[in-house]
Amino acid sequence: MTGASFENGDQVGVYMDDTGYSNILYTCGGTSWSTASDLYWPSDDTYTFRAYYPYMATVSGAVTLPADQSTQETFTQADRMWTSTDRAASNGNVTLTLNHMMSLIKLDVKGDEEGSISLSEIKAMTPAILGSIPSTGTWDLETGAISFATDATTISGITPYMVDNGTSVTYYALVLPGTTFKEGDKFFSLTDADGTTYSYDLNIDGGFTAGQSQYCDIDLTVKRTGITITGFGIGNWDDGATGSGSVTMD
């Protein structure tokens, strides 16, 4: 799943509570979804539907955060999406819109106006989002809530997924909700091929804590003297921001 749509081959699990329909696999065929186990209304009552992504043949509440999210595949596989909705029996389709349950770090990075560092130089550097980042957590498929384990080991850096915008680059990384980034700590770095590292120490008052289904958007400028912040914002990562997806069941 990328952007705001699922892709061919993506898989979700669907529950129809109190009916015996449990973890039914739906596979995206590009513009439609298919399943080997059709769902039928047992009666004219209202039922709760739950769906999640990515599909697990053996359902587990464990979540492991990869340190390497540098490719589209590794980034999207680190995502967790979920929804729950009540629907009354009808002859129409049931459309489920899945929302992101992880936390998104989004960094928009460009070179300085004087041109001391070019965009091509930035793109050739190795990026890292730094901190004491919990690597494991739990996912409650009943409520959709994700939390990191209190005894989780931590990773010191995530290699983010990079998108070239033409005049800037954007780095994306997922973290577990509740992950805290402290003011004054090293937060982001770019390392050149010769080993030269440009870094940004978080100078946001009080730091920030990554919220569930939220994104943190930071604008950064790279100079020969280091990396500076030019913008900061936190918002809800819903179906209007950086992607969600729907599955329609016939």
mmCIF file of N, CA and C in Angstrom, residues 41-154:
data_model
loop_
_atom_site.group_PDB
_atom_site.id
_atom_site.type_symbol
_atom_site.label_atom_id
_atom_site.label_comp_id
_atom_site.label_asym_id
_atom_site.label_seq_id
_atom_site.Cartn_x
_atom_site.Cartn_y
_atom_site.Cartn_z
ATOM 1 N N TRP A 41 -24.738 -12.411 5.530
ATOM 2 C CA TRP A 41 -25.459 -11.910 6.687
ATOM 3 C C TRP A 41 -26.203 -13.063 7.363
ATOM 4 N N PRO A 42 -25.922 -13.359 8.621
ATOM 5 C CA PRO A 42 -26.639 -14.442 9.306
ATOM 6 C C PRO A 42 -28.100 -14.092 9.569
ATOM 7 N N SER A 43 -28.396 -12.795 9.734
ATOM 8 C CA SER A 43 -29.763 -12.350 10.006
ATOM 9 C C SER A 43 -29.857 -10.868 9.646
ATOM 10 N N ASP A 44 -30.963 -10.256 9.975
ATOM 11 C CA ASP A 44 -31.155 -8.837 9.662
ATOM 12 C C ASP A 44 -30.610 -7.912 10.734
ATOM 13 N N ASP A 45 -29.782 -8.411 11.624
ATOM 14 C CA ASP A 45 -29.237 -7.608 12.716
ATOM 15 C C ASP A 45 -28.107 -6.701 12.224
ATOM 16 N N THR A 46 -27.564 -5.922 13.161
ATOM 17 C CA THR A 46 -26.386 -5.088 12.929
ATOM 18 C C THR A 46 -25.158 -5.822 13.454
ATOM 19 N N TYR A 47 -24.105 -5.815 12.668
ATOM 20 C CA TYR A 47 -22.889 -6.538 13.036
ATOM 21 C C TYR A 47 -21.684 -5.608 12.999
ATOM 22 N N THR A 48 -20.690 -5.964 13.813
ATOM 23 C CA THR A 48 -19.439 -5.212 13.835
ATOM 24 C C THR A 48 -18.433 -5.883 12.909
ATOM 25 N N PHE A 49 -17.898 -5.080 11.988
ATOM 26 C CA PHE A 49 -16.846 -5.536 11.100
ATOM 27 C C PHE A 49 -15.524 -4.929 11.566
ATOM 28 N N ARG A 50 -14.487 -5.742 11.585
ATOM 29 C CA ARG A 50 -13.137 -5.260 11.842
ATOM 30 C C ARG A 50 -12.223 -5.732 10.724
ATOM 31 N N ALA A 51 -11.284 -4.892 10.369
ATOM 32 C CA ALA A 51 -10.321 -5.269 9.332
ATOM 33 C C ALA A 51 -8.963 -4.719 9.708
ATOM 34 N N TYR A 52 -7.904 -5.406 9.260
ATOM 35 C CA TYR A 52 -6.556 -4.966 9.580
ATOM 36 C C TYR A 52 -5.608 -5.280 8.426
ATOM 37 N N TYR A 53 -4.502 -4.575 8.409
ATOM 38 C CA TYR A 53 -3.436 -4.759 7.408
ATOM 39 C C TYR A 53 -2.091 -4.595 8.111
ATOM 40 N N PRO A 54 -1.096 -5.410 7.775
ATOM 41 C CA PRO A 54 -1.088 -6.486 6.782
ATOM 42 C C PRO A 54 -1.644 -7.783 7.364
ATOM 43 N N TYR A 55 -2.136 -8.635 6.490
ATOM 44 C CA TYR A 55 -2.758 -9.888 6.896
ATOM 45 C C TYR A 55 -1.747 -10.816 7.552
ATOM 46 N N MET A 56 -2.201 -11.532 8.583
ATOM 47 C CA MET A 56 -1.396 -12.546 9.264
ATOM 48 C C MET A 56 -2.149 -13.874 9.228
ATOM 49 N N ALA A 57 -1.550 -14.894 8.652
ATOM 50 C CA ALA A 57 -2.191 -16.213 8.631
ATOM 51 C C ALA A 57 -2.386 -16.729 10.051
ATOM 52 N N THR A 58 -1.384 -16.521 10.886
ATOM 53 C CA THR A 58 -1.483 -16.821 12.310
ATOM 54 C C THR A 58 -1.464 -15.491 13.050
ATOM 55 N N VAL A 59 -2.590 -15.121 13.608
ATOM 56 C CA VAL A 59 -2.724 -13.787 14.195
ATOM 57 C C VAL A 59 -1.848 -13.667 15.438
ATOM 58 N N SER A 60 -1.069 -12.596 15.477
ATOM 59 C CA SER A 60 -0.200 -12.313 16.609
ATOM 60 C C SER A 60 -0.302 -10.838 16.944
ATOM 61 N N GLY A 61 -0.272 -10.547 18.238
ATOM 62 C CA GLY A 61 -0.316 -9.155 18.658
ATOM 63 C C GLY A 61 1.047 -8.496 18.723
ATOM 64 N N ALA A 62 2.086 -9.220 18.327
ATOM 65 C CA ALA A 62 3.443 -8.678 18.401
ATOM 66 C C ALA A 62 3.726 -7.775 17.205
ATOM 67 N N VAL A 63 4.391 -6.656 17.480
ATOM 68 C CA VAL A 63 4.817 -5.725 16.439
ATOM 69 C C VAL A 63 6.318 -5.513 16.579
ATOM 70 N N THR A 64 7.042 -5.689 15.484
ATOM 71 C CA THR A 64 8.478 -5.439 15.475
ATOM 72 C C THR A 64 8.778 -4.326 14.488
ATOM 73 N N LEU A 65 9.457 -3.304 14.968
ATOM 74 C CA LEU A 65 9.778 -2.146 14.142
ATOM 75 C C LEU A 65 11.118 -2.372 13.444
ATOM 76 N N PRO A 66 11.148 -2.352 12.110
ATOM 77 C CA PRO A 66 12.424 -2.535 11.418
ATOM 78 C C PRO A 66 13.264 -1.259 11.441
ATOM 79 N N ALA A 67 14.568 -1.414 11.616
ATOM 80 C CA ALA A 67 15.466 -0.259 11.586
ATOM 81 C C ALA A 67 15.669 0.228 10.161
ATOM 82 N N ASP A 68 15.586 -0.683 9.194
ATOM 83 C CA ASP A 68 15.763 -0.327 7.784
ATOM 84 C C ASP A 68 14.390 -0.203 7.131
ATOM 85 N N GLN A 69 13.979 1.030 6.871
ATOM 86 C CA GLN A 69 12.717 1.298 6.182
ATOM 87 C C GLN A 69 12.986 2.036 4.880
ATOM 88 N N SER A 70 14.133 1.779 4.284
ATOM 89 C CA SER A 70 14.635 2.585 3.176
ATOM 90 C C SER A 70 13.970 2.307 1.839
ATOM 91 N N THR A 71 13.281 1.159 1.708
ATOM 92 C CA THR A 71 12.601 0.867 0.457
ATOM 93 C C THR A 71 11.095 1.003 0.647
ATOM 94 N N GLN A 72 10.398 1.162 -0.466
ATOM 95 C CA GLN A 72 8.945 1.252 -0.391
ATOM 96 C C GLN A 72 8.361 0.016 0.272
ATOM 97 N N GLU A 73 8.926 -1.149 -0.032
ATOM 98 C CA GLU A 73 8.414 -2.402 0.531
ATOM 99 C C GLU A 73 8.611 -2.476 2.039
ATOM 100 N N THR A 74 9.827 -2.164 2.506
ATOM 101 C CA THR A 74 10.079 -2.275 3.949
ATOM 102 C C THR A 74 9.303 -1.216 4.729
ATOM 103 N N PHE A 75 9.107 -0.045 4.115
ATOM 104 C CA PHE A 75 8.339 1.007 4.785
ATOM 105 C C PHE A 75 6.874 0.610 4.922
ATOM 106 N N THR A 76 6.251 0.161 3.831
ATOM 107 C CA THR A 76 4.831 -0.169 3.888
ATOM 108 C C THR A 76 4.572 -1.413 4.730
ATOM 109 N N GLN A 77 5.512 -2.354 4.747
ATOM 110 C CA GLN A 77 5.322 -3.545 5.561
ATOM 111 C C GLN A 77 5.421 -3.234 7.048
ATOM 112 N N ALA A 78 6.054 -2.122 7.396
ATOM 113 C CA ALA A 78 6.130 -1.711 8.798
ATOM 114 C C ALA A 78 4.848 -1.036 9.267
ATOM 115 N N ASP A 79 3.975 -0.682 8.320
ATOM 116 C CA ASP A 79 2.739 0.001 8.665
ATOM 117 C C ASP A 79 1.747 -0.982 9.280
ATOM 118 N N ARG A 80 0.827 -0.459 10.072
ATOM 119 C CA ARG A 80 -0.276 -1.235 10.626
ATOM 120 C C ARG A 80 -1.545 -0.408 10.439
ATOM 121 N N MET A 81 -2.542 -1.013 9.792
ATOM 122 C CA MET A 81 -3.799 -0.314 9.537
ATOM 123 C C MET A 81 -4.955 -1.125 10.107
ATOM 124 N N TRP A 82 -6.037 -0.426 10.489
ATOM 125 C CA TRP A 82 -7.127 -1.102 11.201
ATOM 126 C C TRP A 82 -8.391 -0.257 11.110
ATOM 127 N N THR A 83 -9.531 -0.928 11.227
ATOM 128 C CA THR A 83 -10.798 -0.213 11.353
ATOM 129 C C THR A 83 -11.814 -1.107 12.035
ATOM 130 N N SER A 84 -12.827 -0.490 12.615
ATOM 131 C CA SER A 84 -13.968 -1.194 13.191
ATOM 132 C C SER A 84 -15.200 -0.350 12.931
ATOM 133 N N THR A 85 -16.266 -0.993 12.437
ATOM 134 C CA THR A 85 -17.483 -0.254 12.129
ATOM 135 C C THR A 85 -18.692 -1.167 12.235
ATOM 136 N N ASP A 86 -19.824 -0.613 12.629
ATOM 137 C CA ASP A 86 -21.074 -1.367 12.709
ATOM 138 C C ASP A 86 -21.880 -1.154 11.431
ATOM 139 N N ARG A 87 -22.422 -2.248 10.901
ATOM 140 C CA ARG A 87 -23.220 -2.170 9.673
ATOM 141 C C ARG A 87 -24.474 -3.027 9.823
ATOM 142 N N ALA A 88 -25.590 -2.455 9.439
ATOM 143 C CA ALA A 88 -26.836 -3.207 9.423
ATOM 144 C C ALA A 88 -26.914 -4.024 8.142
ATOM 145 N N ALA A 89 -27.565 -5.163 8.227
ATOM 146 C CA ALA A 89 -27.698 -6.037 7.066
ATOM 147 C C ALA A 89 -28.374 -5.297 5.916
ATOM 148 N N SER A 90 -27.823 -5.457 4.720
ATOM 149 C CA SER A 90 -28.383 -4.800 3.541
ATOM 150 C C SER A 90 -27.924 -5.562 2.302
ATOM 151 N N ASN A 91 -28.482 -5.165 1.153
ATOM 152 C CA ASN A 91 -28.074 -5.780 -0.111
ATOM 153 C C ASN A 91 -26.871 -5.073 -0.727
ATOM 154 N N GLY A 92 -26.458 -3.965 -0.133
ATOM 155 C CA GLY A 92 -25.342 -3.199 -0.679
ATOM 156 C C GLY A 92 -23.998 -3.713 -0.190
ATOM 157 N N ASN A 93 -22.947 -3.148 -0.769
ATOM 158 C CA ASN A 93 -21.590 -3.497 -0.353
ATOM 159 C C ASN A 93 -21.271 -2.891 1.008
ATOM 160 N N VAL A 94 -20.333 -3.497 1.697
ATOM 161 C CA VAL A 94 -19.798 -2.951 2.941
ATOM 162 C C VAL A 94 -18.395 -2.422 2.643
ATOM 163 N N THR A 95 -18.216 -1.125 2.763
ATOM 164 C CA THR A 95 -16.917 -0.507 2.510
ATOM 165 C C THR A 95 -16.236 -0.204 3.828
ATOM 166 N N LEU A 96 -15.026 -0.693 3.990
ATOM 167 C CA LEU A 96 -14.253 -0.480 5.205
ATOM 168 C C LEU A 96 -13.054 0.389 4.877
ATOM 169 N N THR A 97 -12.923 1.510 5.554
ATOM 170 C CA THR A 97 -11.781 2.397 5.364
ATOM 171 C C THR A 97 -10.804 2.185 6.505
ATOM 172 N N LEU A 98 -9.624 1.691 6.182
ATOM 173 C CA LEU A 98 -8.616 1.386 7.193
ATOM 174 C C LEU A 98 -7.768 2.622 7.476
ATOM 175 N N ASN A 99 -7.492 2.848 8.743
ATOM 176 C CA ASN A 99 -6.677 3.988 9.164
ATOM 177 C C ASN A 99 -5.332 3.521 9.700
ATOM 178 N N HIS A 100 -4.327 4.346 9.530
ATOM 179 C CA HIS A 100 -2.990 4.042 10.028
ATOM 180 C C HIS A 100 -2.980 4.097 11.549
ATOM 181 N N MET A 101 -2.379 3.080 12.182
ATOM 182 C CA MET A 101 -2.334 3.018 13.632
ATOM 183 C C MET A 101 -0.939 3.281 14.188
ATOM 184 N N MET A 102 0.067 3.323 13.315
ATOM 185 C CA MET A 102 1.424 3.649 13.743
ATOM 186 C C MET A 102 1.590 5.169 13.780
ATOM 187 N N SER A 103 2.782 5.631 14.076
ATOM 188 C CA SER A 103 3.116 7.053 14.049
ATOM 189 C C SER A 103 4.089 7.302 12.906
ATOM 190 N N LEU A 104 3.863 8.374 12.174
ATOM 191 C CA LEU A 104 4.682 8.700 11.007
ATOM 192 C C LEU A 104 5.587 9.889 11.294
ATOM 193 N N ILE A 105 6.859 9.723 10.985
ATOM 194 C CA ILE A 105 7.806 10.840 11.005
ATOM 195 C C ILE A 105 8.045 11.236 9.551
ATOM 196 N N LYS A 106 7.812 12.493 9.235
ATOM 197 C CA LYS A 106 7.937 12.996 7.859
ATOM 198 C C LYS A 106 8.879 14.190 7.868
ATOM 199 N N LEU A 107 9.995 14.061 7.182
ATOM 200 C CA LEU A 107 10.997 15.123 7.137
ATOM 201 C C LEU A 107 11.130 15.642 5.708
ATOM 202 N N ASP A 108 10.847 16.929 5.517
ATOM 203 C CA ASP A 108 11.038 17.571 4.218
ATOM 204 C C ASP A 108 12.378 18.305 4.256
ATOM 205 N N VAL A 109 13.301 17.887 3.381
ATOM 206 C CA VAL A 109 14.691 18.349 3.459
ATOM 207 C C VAL A 109 15.108 18.979 2.137
ATOM 208 N N LYS A 110 15.801 20.119 2.233
ATOM 209 C CA LYS A 110 16.326 20.787 1.048
ATOM 210 C C LYS A 110 17.674 21.410 1.368
ATOM 211 N N GLY A 111 18.395 21.806 0.319
ATOM 212 C CA GLY A 111 19.663 22.498 0.508
ATOM 213 C C GLY A 111 19.437 23.970 0.782
ATOM 214 N N ASP A 112 20.470 24.650 1.247
ATOM 215 C CA ASP A 112 20.331 26.074 1.556
ATOM 216 C C ASP A 112 20.269 26.904 0.274
ATOM 217 N N GLU A 113 19.704 28.095 0.391
ATOM 218 C CA GLU A 113 19.488 28.954 -0.776
ATOM 219 C C GLU A 113 20.786 29.385 -1.437
ATOM 220 N N GLU A 114 21.869 29.425 -0.676
ATOM 221 C CA GLU A 114 23.158 29.818 -1.255
ATOM 222 C C GLU A 114 23.753 28.719 -2.119
ATOM 223 N N GLY A 115 23.185 27.521 -2.034
ATOM 224 C CA GLY A 115 23.648 26.437 -2.882
ATOM 225 C C GLY A 115 24.941 25.798 -2.438
ATOM 226 N N SER A 116 25.303 25.947 -1.157
ATOM 227 C CA SER A 116 26.544 25.335 -0.692
ATOM 228 C C SER A 116 26.450 23.812 -0.695
ATOM 229 N N ILE A 117 25.222 23.291 -0.547
ATOM 230 C CA ILE A 117 24.973 21.856 -0.673
ATOM 231 C C ILE A 117 23.809 21.667 -1.644
ATOM 232 N N SER A 118 24.040 20.895 -2.697
ATOM 233 C CA SER A 118 23.022 20.704 -3.718
ATOM 234 C C SER A 118 22.089 19.565 -3.349
ATOM 235 N N LEU A 119 20.955 19.530 -4.023
ATOM 236 C CA LEU A 119 19.998 18.460 -3.795
ATOM 237 C C LEU A 119 20.584 17.107 -4.195
ATOM 238 N N SER A 120 21.365 17.087 -5.250
ATOM 239 C CA SER A 120 21.985 15.822 -5.676
ATOM 240 C C SER A 120 22.941 15.300 -4.609
ATOM 241 N N GLU A 121 23.640 16.206 -3.923
ATOM 242 C CA GLU A 121 24.507 15.783 -2.826
ATOM 243 C C GLU A 121 23.689 15.189 -1.684
ATOM 244 N N ILE A 122 22.591 15.839 -1.357
ATOM 245 C CA ILE A 122 21.735 15.356 -0.272
ATOM 246 C C ILE A 122 21.207 13.966 -0.590
ATOM 247 N N LYS A 123 20.750 13.773 -1.819
ATOM 248 C CA LYS A 123 20.173 12.481 -2.207
ATOM 249 C C LYS A 123 21.201 11.363 -2.138
ATOM 250 N N ALA A 124 22.475 11.707 -2.298
ATOM 251 C CA ALA A 124 23.527 10.686 -2.265
ATOM 252 C C ALA A 124 23.955 10.338 -0.849
ATOM 253 N N MET A 125 23.511 11.120 0.134
ATOM 254 C CA MET A 125 23.909 10.878 1.517
ATOM 255 C C MET A 125 23.043 9.793 2.163
ATOM 256 N N THR A 126 23.567 9.206 3.230
ATOM 257 C CA THR A 126 22.829 8.187 3.990
ATOM 258 C C THR A 126 22.089 8.869 5.134
ATOM 259 N N PRO A 127 20.750 8.796 5.134
ATOM 260 C CA PRO A 127 19.972 9.463 6.185
ATOM 261 C C PRO A 127 19.737 8.548 7.385
ATOM 262 N N ALA A 128 19.504 9.145 8.548
ATOM 263 C CA ALA A 128 19.156 8.374 9.742
ATOM 264 C C ALA A 128 18.306 9.237 10.654
ATOM 265 N N ILE A 129 17.201 8.686 11.124
ATOM 266 C CA ILE A 129 16.402 9.309 12.179
ATOM 267 C C ILE A 129 16.832 8.667 13.487
ATOM 268 N N LEU A 130 17.281 9.514 14.415
ATOM 269 C CA LEU A 130 17.994 9.029 15.595
ATOM 270 C C LEU A 130 17.158 9.146 16.865
ATOM 271 N N GLY A 131 17.583 8.420 17.886
ATOM 272 C CA GLY A 131 16.928 8.488 19.186
ATOM 273 C C GLY A 131 17.013 7.157 19.894
ATOM 274 N N SER A 132 16.298 7.050 20.982
ATOM 275 C CA SER A 132 16.168 5.786 21.696
ATOM 276 C C SER A 132 14.783 5.246 21.359
ATOM 277 N N ILE A 133 14.702 4.479 20.279
ATOM 278 C CA ILE A 133 13.432 4.141 19.633
ATOM 279 C C ILE A 133 13.041 2.703 19.971
ATOM 280 N N PRO A 134 11.922 2.494 20.681
ATOM 281 C CA PRO A 134 11.491 1.125 21.000
ATOM 282 C C PRO A 134 11.287 0.300 19.734
ATOM 283 N N SER A 135 11.737 -0.951 19.785
ATOM 284 C CA SER A 135 11.705 -1.790 18.583
ATOM 285 C C SER A 135 10.572 -2.804 18.576
ATOM 286 N N THR A 136 9.918 -3.025 19.715
ATOM 287 C CA THR A 136 8.841 -4.008 19.769
ATOM 288 C C THR A 136 7.653 -3.456 20.537
ATOM 289 N N GLY A 137 6.484 -4.002 20.211
ATOM 290 C CA GLY A 137 5.270 -3.567 20.890
ATOM 291 C C GLY A 137 4.161 -4.567 20.696
ATOM 292 N N THR A 138 2.952 -4.162 21.077
ATOM 293 C CA THR A 138 1.791 -5.033 20.953
ATOM 294 C C THR A 138 0.679 -4.306 20.206
ATOM 295 N N TRP A 139 -0.136 -5.103 19.502
ATOM 296 C CA TRP A 139 -1.243 -4.575 18.708
ATOM 297 C C TRP A 139 -2.508 -5.309 19.115
ATOM 298 N N ASP A 140 -3.469 -4.582 19.634
ATOM 299 C CA ASP A 140 -4.747 -5.153 20.057
ATOM 300 C C ASP A 140 -5.720 -5.041 18.887
ATOM 301 N N LEU A 141 -6.025 -6.157 18.244
ATOM 302 C CA LEU A 141 -6.914 -6.124 17.085
ATOM 303 C C LEU A 141 -8.375 -5.903 17.463
ATOM 304 N N GLU A 142 -8.694 -5.985 18.752
ATOM 305 C CA GLU A 142 -10.053 -5.663 19.188
ATOM 306 C C GLU A 142 -10.291 -4.157 19.163
ATOM 307 N N THR A 143 -9.282 -3.402 19.580
ATOM 308 C CA THR A 143 -9.417 -1.945 19.683
ATOM 309 C C THR A 143 -8.580 -1.185 18.661
ATOM 310 N N GLY A 144 -7.599 -1.848 18.063
ATOM 311 C CA GLY A 144 -6.687 -1.208 17.122
ATOM 312 C C GLY A 144 -5.491 -0.556 17.784
ATOM 313 N N ALA A 145 -5.468 -0.505 19.108
ATOM 314 C CA ALA A 145 -4.418 0.220 19.831
ATOM 315 C C ALA A 145 -3.063 -0.487 19.708
ATOM 316 N N ILE A 146 -2.030 0.309 19.498
ATOM 317 C CA ILE A 146 -0.656 -0.178 19.455
ATOM 318 C C ILE A 146 0.137 0.540 20.541
ATOM 319 N N SER A 147 0.936 -0.212 21.275
ATOM 320 C CA SER A 147 1.798 0.386 22.294
ATOM 321 C C SER A 147 3.130 -0.344 22.300
ATOM 322 N N PHE A 148 4.183 0.377 22.682
ATOM 323 C CA PHE A 148 5.476 -0.297 22.720
ATOM 324 C C PHE A 148 5.636 -1.027 24.049
ATOM 325 N N ALA A 149 6.412 -2.091 24.010
ATOM 326 C CA ALA A 149 6.639 -2.892 25.208
ATOM 327 C C ALA A 149 7.525 -2.120 26.180
ATOM 328 N N THR A 150 7.173 -2.172 27.453
ATOM 329 C CA THR A 150 7.944 -1.428 28.451
ATOM 330 C C THR A 150 9.363 -1.970 28.582
ATOM 331 N N ASP A 151 9.558 -3.242 28.250
ATOM 332 C CA ASP A 151 10.892 -3.822 28.321
ATOM 333 C C ASP A 151 11.520 -3.965 26.937
ATOM 334 N N ALA A 152 11.008 -3.205 25.978
ATOM 335 C CA ALA A 152 11.490 -3.329 24.603
ATOM 336 C C ALA A 152 12.941 -2.890 24.479
ATOM 337 N N THR A 153 13.682 -3.617 23.655
ATOM 338 C CA THR A 153 15.002 -3.131 23.279
ATOM 339 C C THR A 153 14.812 -1.925 22.373
ATOM 340 N N THR A 154 15.826 -1.098 22.279
ATOM 341 C CA THR A 154 15.713 0.109 21.469
ATOM 342 C C THR A 154 16.698 0.070 20.312
#
